Amino acid sequence: MDSLILGLRVLVALGAVLGLIWVLQRRLLKGKAKGRRRANTTLTVVSRQSVGQKASVVVVDAGDKRFLLGVTEHAINVLHSSDVPVEVPETAPAPESFADIFRDAGGSGLTRRSEIHRRSEPDKPQPMHGSILAGSTWRQAAEAIRGRRN
């Protein structure tokens, strides 16, 4: 019975401490949240390039301005500022398919692999017969493996 009472006292004390932490956290962050709000201003890091062990150059968009900043361990300096460049969407024609490009390059004499197999004569030896790329080689290998299992 004493261990039950001791366990309940520990749980109540733990609940009180967690409740106190929660209340303090809510009160402390409530005041700081108001000061951190900004009105529709965005800050975007466009690019960053390291120029030394502890120095870099950063391109930042802030609202409608673009800044080139020099960033070191001890300071941040504005190197240049300008308006954000307007991005114009490219109206490039749709790229051709690979087959069209290949055909234009002079590869029109090639046919699909399935057409080659349909046209092949059974008596005529296949050019890739015995090669690792030939389908017959893979079928023979599969038959050999199946034969060993049985």
C-alpha atoms as a PDB file:
ATOM      1  CA  MET A   1       0.000   0.000   0.000  1.00  0.00           C
ATOM      2  CA  ASP A   2       2.847   2.379   0.778  1.00  0.00           C
ATOM      3  CA  SER A   3       4.395   1.845  -2.664  1.00  0.00           C
ATOM      4  CA  LEU A   4       1.062   2.724  -4.305  1.00  0.00           C
ATOM      5  CA  ILE A   5       0.853   6.001  -2.408  1.00  0.00           C
ATOM      6  CA  LEU A   6       4.482   6.760  -3.203  1.00  0.00           C
ATOM      7  CA  GLY A   7       3.864   6.102  -6.925  1.00  0.00           C
ATOM      8  CA  LEU A   8       0.821   8.395  -6.929  1.00  0.00           C
ATOM      9  CA  ARG A   9       2.804  11.169  -5.217  1.00  0.00           C
ATOM     10  CA  VAL A  10       5.550  10.867  -7.862  1.00  0.00           C
ATOM     11  CA  LEU A  11       2.986  11.057 -10.693  1.00  0.00           C
ATOM     12  CA  VAL A  12       1.255  14.090  -9.180  1.00  0.00           C
ATOM     13  CA  ALA A  13       4.595  15.869  -8.683  1.00  0.00           C
ATOM     14  CA  LEU A  14       5.652  15.071 -12.259  1.00  0.00           C
ATOM     15  CA  GLY A  15       2.308  16.342 -13.576  1.00  0.00           C
ATOM     16  CA  ALA A  16       2.681  19.579 -11.578  1.00  0.00           C
ATOM     17  CA  VAL A  17       6.198  20.186 -12.940  1.00  0.00           C
ATOM     18  CA  LEU A  18       5.135  19.499 -16.540  1.00  0.00           C
ATOM     19  CA  GLY A  19       2.082  21.731 -16.127  1.00  0.00           C
ATOM     20  CA  LEU A  20       4.241  24.557 -14.753  1.00  0.00           C
ATOM     21  CA  ILE A  21       6.671  24.225 -17.683  1.00  0.00           C
ATOM     22  CA  TRP A  22       3.766  24.337 -20.141  1.00  0.00           C
ATOM     23  CA  VAL A  23       2.238  27.452 -18.542  1.00  0.00           C
ATOM     24  CA  LEU A  24       5.571  29.281 -18.486  1.00  0.00           C
ATOM     25  CA  GLN A  25       6.285  28.348 -22.093  1.00  0.00           C
ATOM     26  CA  ARG A  26       2.900  29.661 -23.216  1.00  0.00           C
ATOM     27  CA  ARG A  27       3.347  32.960 -21.381  1.00  0.00           C
ATOM     28  CA  LEU A  28       6.916  33.568 -22.530  1.00  0.00           C
ATOM     29  CA  LEU A  29       6.271  32.787 -26.190  1.00  0.00           C
ATOM     30  CA  LYS A  30       3.014  34.736 -26.342  1.00  0.00           C
ATOM     31  CA  GLY A  31       4.781  38.072 -25.933  1.00  0.00           C
ATOM     32  CA  LYS A  32       7.597  37.279 -28.381  1.00  0.00           C
ATOM     33  CA  ALA A  33       5.350  35.981 -31.143  1.00  0.00           C
ATOM     34  CA  LYS A  34       3.801  39.420 -31.671  1.00  0.00           C
ATOM     35  CA  GLY A  35       7.166  41.096 -32.214  1.00  0.00           C
ATOM     36  CA  ARG A  36       8.349  38.529 -34.747  1.00  0.00           C
ATOM     37  CA  ARG A  37       5.469  38.833 -37.196  1.00  0.00           C
ATOM     38  CA  ARG A  38       6.249  40.562 -40.477  1.00  0.00           C
ATOM     39  CA  ALA A  39       3.888  41.997 -43.040  1.00  0.00           C
ATOM     40  CA  ASN A  40       4.171  40.018 -46.295  1.00  0.00           C
ATOM     41  CA  THR A  41       7.942  40.395 -46.634  1.00  0.00           C
ATOM     42  CA  THR A  42       9.799  37.400 -47.907  1.00  0.00           C
ATOM     43  CA  LEU A  43      13.462  36.698 -47.603  1.00  0.00           C
ATOM     44  CA  THR A  44      14.864  34.142 -50.036  1.00  0.00           C
ATOM     45  CA  VAL A  45      18.455  32.974 -50.366  1.00  0.00           C
ATOM     46  CA  VAL A  46      18.969  32.679 -54.124  1.00  0.00           C
ATOM     47  CA  SER A  47      22.549  31.465 -54.086  1.00  0.00           C
ATOM     48  CA  ARG A  48      25.508  31.023 -51.746  1.00  0.00           C
ATOM     49  CA  GLN A  49      29.171  30.614 -52.703  1.00  0.00           C
ATOM     50  CA  SER A  50      31.980  30.009 -50.257  1.00  0.00           C
ATOM     51  CA  VAL A  51      35.072  32.145 -50.920  1.00  0.00           C
ATOM     52  CA  GLY A  52      37.136  31.085 -47.926  1.00  0.00           C
ATOM     53  CA  GLN A  53      37.093  29.003 -44.785  1.00  0.00           C
ATOM     54  CA  LYS A  54      34.841  31.428 -42.915  1.00  0.00           C
ATOM     55  CA  ALA A  55      33.664  33.779 -45.678  1.00  0.00           C
ATOM     56  CA  SER A  56      30.999  33.540 -48.356  1.00  0.00           C
ATOM     57  CA  VAL A  57      29.046  35.585 -50.867  1.00  0.00           C
ATOM     58  CA  VAL A  58      25.263  35.320 -50.728  1.00  0.00           C
ATOM     59  CA  VAL A  59      22.575  36.517 -53.160  1.00  0.00           C
ATOM     60  CA  VAL A  60      19.360  37.311 -51.274  1.00  0.00           C
ATOM     61  CA  ASP A  61      15.937  38.470 -52.480  1.00  0.00           C
ATOM     62  CA  ALA A  62      14.143  40.629 -49.925  1.00  0.00           C
ATOM     63  CA  GLY A  63      10.761  41.814 -51.156  1.00  0.00           C
ATOM     64  CA  ASP A  64      11.377  43.432 -54.551  1.00  0.00           C
ATOM     65  CA  LYS A  65      15.125  44.009 -54.004  1.00  0.00           C
ATOM     66  CA  ARG A  66      18.070  41.678 -54.630  1.00  0.00           C
ATOM     67  CA  PHE A  67      21.188  42.003 -52.471  1.00  0.00           C
ATOM     68  CA  LEU A  68      24.706  40.649 -52.913  1.00  0.00           C
ATOM     69  CA  LEU A  69      26.047  40.164 -49.390  1.00  0.00           C
ATOM     70  CA  GLY A  70      29.557  39.466 -48.162  1.00  0.00           C
ATOM     71  CA  VAL A  71      29.298  37.243 -45.091  1.00  0.00           C
ATOM     72  CA  THR A  72      32.201  36.655 -42.714  1.00  0.00           C
ATOM     73  CA  GLU A  73      32.457  35.319 -39.192  1.00  0.00           C
ATOM     74  CA  HIS A  74      32.146  38.803 -37.705  1.00  0.00           C
ATOM     75  CA  ALA A  75      30.172  40.898 -40.205  1.00  0.00           C
ATOM     76  CA  ILE A  76      27.689  41.022 -43.074  1.00  0.00           C
ATOM     77  CA  ASN A  77      28.322  43.677 -45.752  1.00  0.00           C
ATOM     78  CA  VAL A  78      26.081  44.717 -48.638  1.00  0.00           C
ATOM     79  CA  LEU A  79      28.269  44.486 -51.752  1.00  0.00           C
ATOM     80  CA  HIS A  80      25.593  45.398 -54.301  1.00  0.00           C
ATOM     81  CA  SER A  81      21.818  45.874 -54.471  1.00  0.00           C
ATOM     82  CA  SER A  82      19.380  45.971 -57.379  1.00  0.00           C
ATOM     83  CA  ASP A  83      15.808  45.143 -58.305  1.00  0.00           C
ATOM     84  CA  VAL A  84      14.817  41.514 -58.613  1.00  0.00           C
ATOM     85  CA  PRO A  85      15.121  40.518 -62.277  1.00  0.00           C
ATOM     86  CA  VAL A  86      11.855  39.668 -63.978  1.00  0.00           C
ATOM     87  CA  GLU A  87      11.752  36.055 -65.077  1.00  0.00           C
ATOM     88  CA  VAL A  88      10.456  35.705 -68.622  1.00  0.00           C
ATOM     89  CA  PRO A  89       9.134  32.232 -69.412  1.00  0.00           C
ATOM     90  CA  GLU A  90      10.853  30.734 -72.411  1.00  0.00           C
ATOM     91  CA  THR A  91       8.581  29.832 -75.292  1.00  0.00           C
ATOM     92  CA  ALA A  92      10.926  27.275 -76.759  1.00  0.00           C
ATOM     93  CA  PRO A  93       9.423  24.723 -79.124  1.00  0.00           C
ATOM     94  CA  ALA A  94       8.735  21.314 -77.694  1.00  0.00           C
ATOM     95  CA  PRO A  95      11.797  19.085 -77.958  1.00  0.00           C
ATOM     96  CA  GLU A  96      11.677  16.403 -80.580  1.00  0.00           C
ATOM     97  CA  SER A  97      11.619  12.811 -79.515  1.00  0.00           C
ATOM     98  CA  PHE A  98      14.845  10.855 -79.555  1.00  0.00           C
ATOM     99  CA  ALA A  99      13.586   8.761 -82.469  1.00  0.00           C
ATOM    100  CA  ASP A 100      13.005  11.891 -84.585  1.00  0.00           C
ATOM    101  CA  ILE A 101      16.458  13.261 -83.808  1.00  0.00           C
ATOM    102  CA  PHE A 102      18.056   9.889 -84.559  1.00  0.00           C
ATOM    103  CA  ARG A 103      16.142   9.550 -87.829  1.00  0.00           C
ATOM    104  CA  ASP A 104      17.259  13.049 -88.894  1.00  0.00           C
ATOM    105  CA  ALA A 105      20.867  12.126 -88.090  1.00  0.00           C
ATOM    106  CA  GLY A 106      20.805   9.305 -90.622  1.00  0.00           C
ATOM    107  CA  GLY A 107      19.698   6.353 -88.534  1.00  0.00           C
ATOM    108  CA  SER A 108      16.510   5.701 -90.509  1.00  0.00           C
ATOM    109  CA  GLY A 109      17.683   2.284 -91.711  1.00  0.00           C
ATOM    110  CA  LEU A 110      17.200   0.723 -88.266  1.00  0.00           C
ATOM    111  CA  THR A 111      14.048  -1.147 -87.341  1.00  0.00           C
ATOM    112  CA  ARG A 112      12.511  -2.322 -84.108  1.00  0.00           C
ATOM    113  CA  ARG A 113      13.854  -5.477 -82.504  1.00  0.00           C
ATOM    114  CA  SER A 114      10.430  -7.153 -82.648  1.00  0.00           C
ATOM    115  CA  GLU A 115      10.310  -6.605 -86.425  1.00  0.00           C
ATOM    116  CA  ILE A 116      13.734  -8.224 -86.827  1.00  0.00           C
ATOM    117  CA  HIS A 117      12.569 -11.357 -84.999  1.00  0.00           C
ATOM    118  CA  ARG A 118       9.362 -11.595 -87.036  1.00  0.00           C
ATOM    119  CA  ARG A 119      11.209 -11.329 -90.353  1.00  0.00           C
ATOM    120  CA  SER A 120      14.023 -13.707 -89.476  1.00  0.00           C
ATOM    121  CA  GLU A 121      14.096 -17.031 -91.256  1.00  0.00           C
ATOM    122  CA  PRO A 122      14.564 -20.145 -89.097  1.00  0.00           C
ATOM    123  CA  ASP A 123      17.294 -21.598 -91.380  1.00  0.00           C
ATOM    124  CA  LYS A 124      19.334 -18.410 -91.496  1.00  0.00           C
ATOM    125  CA  PRO A 125      21.857 -18.120 -88.601  1.00  0.00           C
ATOM    126  CA  GLN A 126      21.219 -15.168 -86.298  1.00  0.00           C
ATOM    127  CA  PRO A 127      24.003 -12.549 -86.169  1.00  0.00           C
ATOM    128  CA  MET A 128      24.085 -12.595 -82.370  1.00  0.00           C
ATOM    129  CA  HIS A 129      23.771 -16.356 -81.911  1.00  0.00           C
ATOM    130  CA  GLY A 130      25.940 -17.427 -78.968  1.00  0.00           C
ATOM    131  CA  SER A 131      26.393 -13.891 -77.734  1.00  0.00           C
ATOM    132  CA  ILE A 132      25.472 -12.960 -74.174  1.00  0.00           C
ATOM    133  CA  LEU A 133      23.013 -10.476 -75.683  1.00  0.00           C
ATOM    134  CA  ALA A 134      21.109 -13.114 -77.647  1.00  0.00           C
ATOM    135  CA  GLY A 135      17.827 -14.373 -76.276  1.00  0.00           C
ATOM    136  CA  SER A 136      18.680 -17.962 -77.144  1.00  0.00           C
ATOM    137  CA  THR A 137      21.718 -17.811 -74.850  1.00  0.00           C
ATOM    138  CA  TRP A 138      19.539 -16.724 -71.934  1.00  0.00           C
ATOM    139  CA  ARG A 139      16.984 -19.450 -72.668  1.00  0.00           C
ATOM    140  CA  GLN A 140      19.750 -22.074 -72.718  1.00  0.00           C
ATOM    141  CA  ALA A 141      21.111 -20.788 -69.408  1.00  0.00           C
ATOM    142  CA  ALA A 142      17.646 -20.901 -67.817  1.00  0.00           C
ATOM    143  CA  GLU A 143      17.105 -24.449 -69.062  1.00  0.00           C
ATOM    144  CA  ALA A 144      20.484 -25.508 -67.679  1.00  0.00           C
ATOM    145  CA  ILE A 145      19.660 -24.043 -64.250  1.00  0.00           C
ATOM    146  CA  ARG A 146      16.240 -25.682 -64.231  1.00  0.00           C
ATOM    147  CA  GLY A 147      17.816 -28.995 -65.212  1.00  0.00           C
ATOM    148  CA  ARG A 148      20.193 -28.866 -62.243  1.00  0.00           C
ATOM    149  CA  ARG A 149      17.369 -28.213 -59.785  1.00  0.00           C
ATOM    150  CA  ASN A 150      15.376 -31.282 -60.841  1.00  0.00           C
END
